[in-house]
mmCIF file of C-alpha atoms in Angstrom:
data_model
loop_
_atom_site.group_PDB
_atom_site.id
_atom_site.type_symbol
_atom_site.label_atom_id
_atom_site.label_comp_id
_atom_site.label_asym_id
_atom_site.label_seq_id
_atom_site.Cartn_x
_atom_site.Cartn_y
_atom_site.Cartn_z
ATOM 1 C CA MET O 1416 -17.078 2.961 3.678
ATOM 2 C CA GLU O 1417 -14.089 4.165 2.128
ATOM 3 C CA GLY O 1418 -12.012 1.511 4.185
ATOM 4 C CA ILE O 1419 -14.009 -1.098 2.427
ATOM 5 C CA TYR O 1420 -12.355 -0.361 -0.865
ATOM 6 C CA PHE O 1421 -9.099 0.481 0.192
ATOM 7 C CA TYR O 1422 -8.555 -2.918 2.005
ATOM 8 C CA SER O 1423 -10.483 -4.711 -0.773
ATOM 9 C CA PHE O 1424 -7.962 -3.159 -3.737
ATOM 10 C CA PHE O 1425 -5.074 -3.804 -1.621
ATOM 11 C CA TRP O 1426 -6.051 -7.607 -0.494
ATOM 12 C CA ILE O 1427 -6.819 -8.265 -4.162
ATOM 13 C CA ILE O 1428 -3.365 -6.524 -5.138
ATOM 14 C CA TRP O 1429 -1.474 -9.590 -2.673
ATOM 15 C CA ILE O 1430 -3.779 -12.030 -3.458
ATOM 16 C CA ILE O 1431 -2.664 -11.614 -7.567
ATOM 17 C CA ALA O 1432 1.110 -10.750 -6.605
ATOM 18 C CA THR O 1433 1.314 -13.937 -4.587
ATOM 19 C CA PHE O 1434 -0.609 -16.536 -6.680
ATOM 20 C CA PHE O 1435 -1.089 -15.619 -10.077
ATOM 21 C CA MET O 1436 2.024 -13.588 -10.881
ATOM 22 C CA LYS O 1437 5.357 -15.399 -11.833
ATOM 23 C CA LYS O 1438 8.366 -15.544 -9.233
ATOM 24 C CA SER O 1439 10.173 -12.269 -9.771
ATOM 25 C CA ALA O 1440 11.633 -9.279 -7.797
ATOM 26 C CA TRP O 1441 8.912 -7.162 -8.986
ATOM 27 C CA ARG O 1442 6.026 -9.848 -7.473
ATOM 28 C CA THR O 1443 8.030 -9.514 -4.243
ATOM 29 C CA MET O 1444 7.953 -5.889 -3.938
ATOM 30 C CA LEU O 1445 4.444 -5.282 -4.923
ATOM 31 C CA ALA O 1446 3.178 -8.275 -2.290
ATOM 32 C CA ALA O 1447 5.452 -6.818 0.256
ATOM 33 C CA ALA O 1448 4.297 -3.064 -0.285
ATOM 34 C CA SER O 1449 0.695 -4.155 -0.294
ATOM 35 C CA LEU O 1450 1.025 -5.940 3.105
ATOM 36 C CA ILE O 1451 2.847 -2.936 4.505
ATOM 37 C CA THR O 1452 0.586 -0.355 3.344
ATOM 38 C CA ILE O 1453 -2.240 -2.493 5.106
ATOM 39 C CA ILE O 1454 -0.393 -2.627 8.291
ATOM 40 C CA LEU O 1455 0.168 0.903 8.148
ATOM 41 C CA SER O 1456 -3.384 1.989 7.505
ATOM 42 C CA SER O 1457 -4.399 1.177 11.209
ATOM 43 C CA ILE O 1458 -1.649 3.832 12.523
ATOM 44 C CA SER O 1459 -2.765 7.436 12.459
ATOM 45 C CA LEU O 1460 -1.174 10.596 13.100
ATOM 46 C CA TYR O 1461 -3.278 13.754 14.198
ATOM 47 C CA ILE O 1462 -1.805 16.734 12.682
ATOM 48 C CA ASP O 1463 -3.670 20.246 12.807
ATOM 49 C CA GLY O 1464 -6.844 18.327 13.471
ATOM 50 C CA PHE O 1465 -6.049 16.292 10.216
ATOM 51 C CA ARG O 1466 -6.332 12.453 11.068
ATOM 52 C CA ILE O 1467 -3.388 10.949 8.635
ATOM 53 C CA THR O 1468 -2.917 7.661 8.290
ATOM 54 C CA LEU O 1469 1.065 6.100 7.962
ATOM 55 C CA SER O 1470 -0.039 4.224 5.041
ATOM 56 C CA PHE O 1471 -0.548 7.771 3.261
ATOM 57 C CA PHE O 1472 3.082 8.583 3.822
ATOM 58 C CA PHE O 1473 4.303 5.158 2.799
ATOM 59 C CA LEU O 1474 2.371 5.558 -0.605
ATOM 60 C CA PHE O 1475 3.738 8.780 -0.968
ATOM 61 C CA PHE O 1476 7.600 7.905 -0.405
ATOM 62 C CA LEU O 1477 6.822 5.194 -2.993
ATOM 63 C CA SER O 1478 5.432 7.313 -5.510
ATOM 64 C CA SER O 1479 8.232 9.895 -4.939
ATOM 65 C CA VAL O 1480 10.906 7.453 -4.991
ATOM 66 C CA ASP O 1481 9.436 6.018 -8.232
ATOM 67 C CA GLU O 1482 9.544 9.501 -9.808
ATOM 68 C CA GLN O 1483 12.985 9.854 -9.144
ATOM 69 C CA ILE O 1484 14.246 6.614 -10.525
ATOM 70 C CA HIS O 1485 12.707 6.716 -14.099
#
């Protein structure tokens, strides 16, 4: 059930960024990040019995980079 919320949320972000936002660098980055997150969600790593998707690492990286920029 959590997957439905995850995919719905990121597809809605992509649709809004692609069709409703004005053309800008921010729009391109947002649309690309949402599609990359969806793509990486299908790849999993098993670490000490935990299943972690690459989308988690991607979003963690983006949040870390954002904090360093500001």
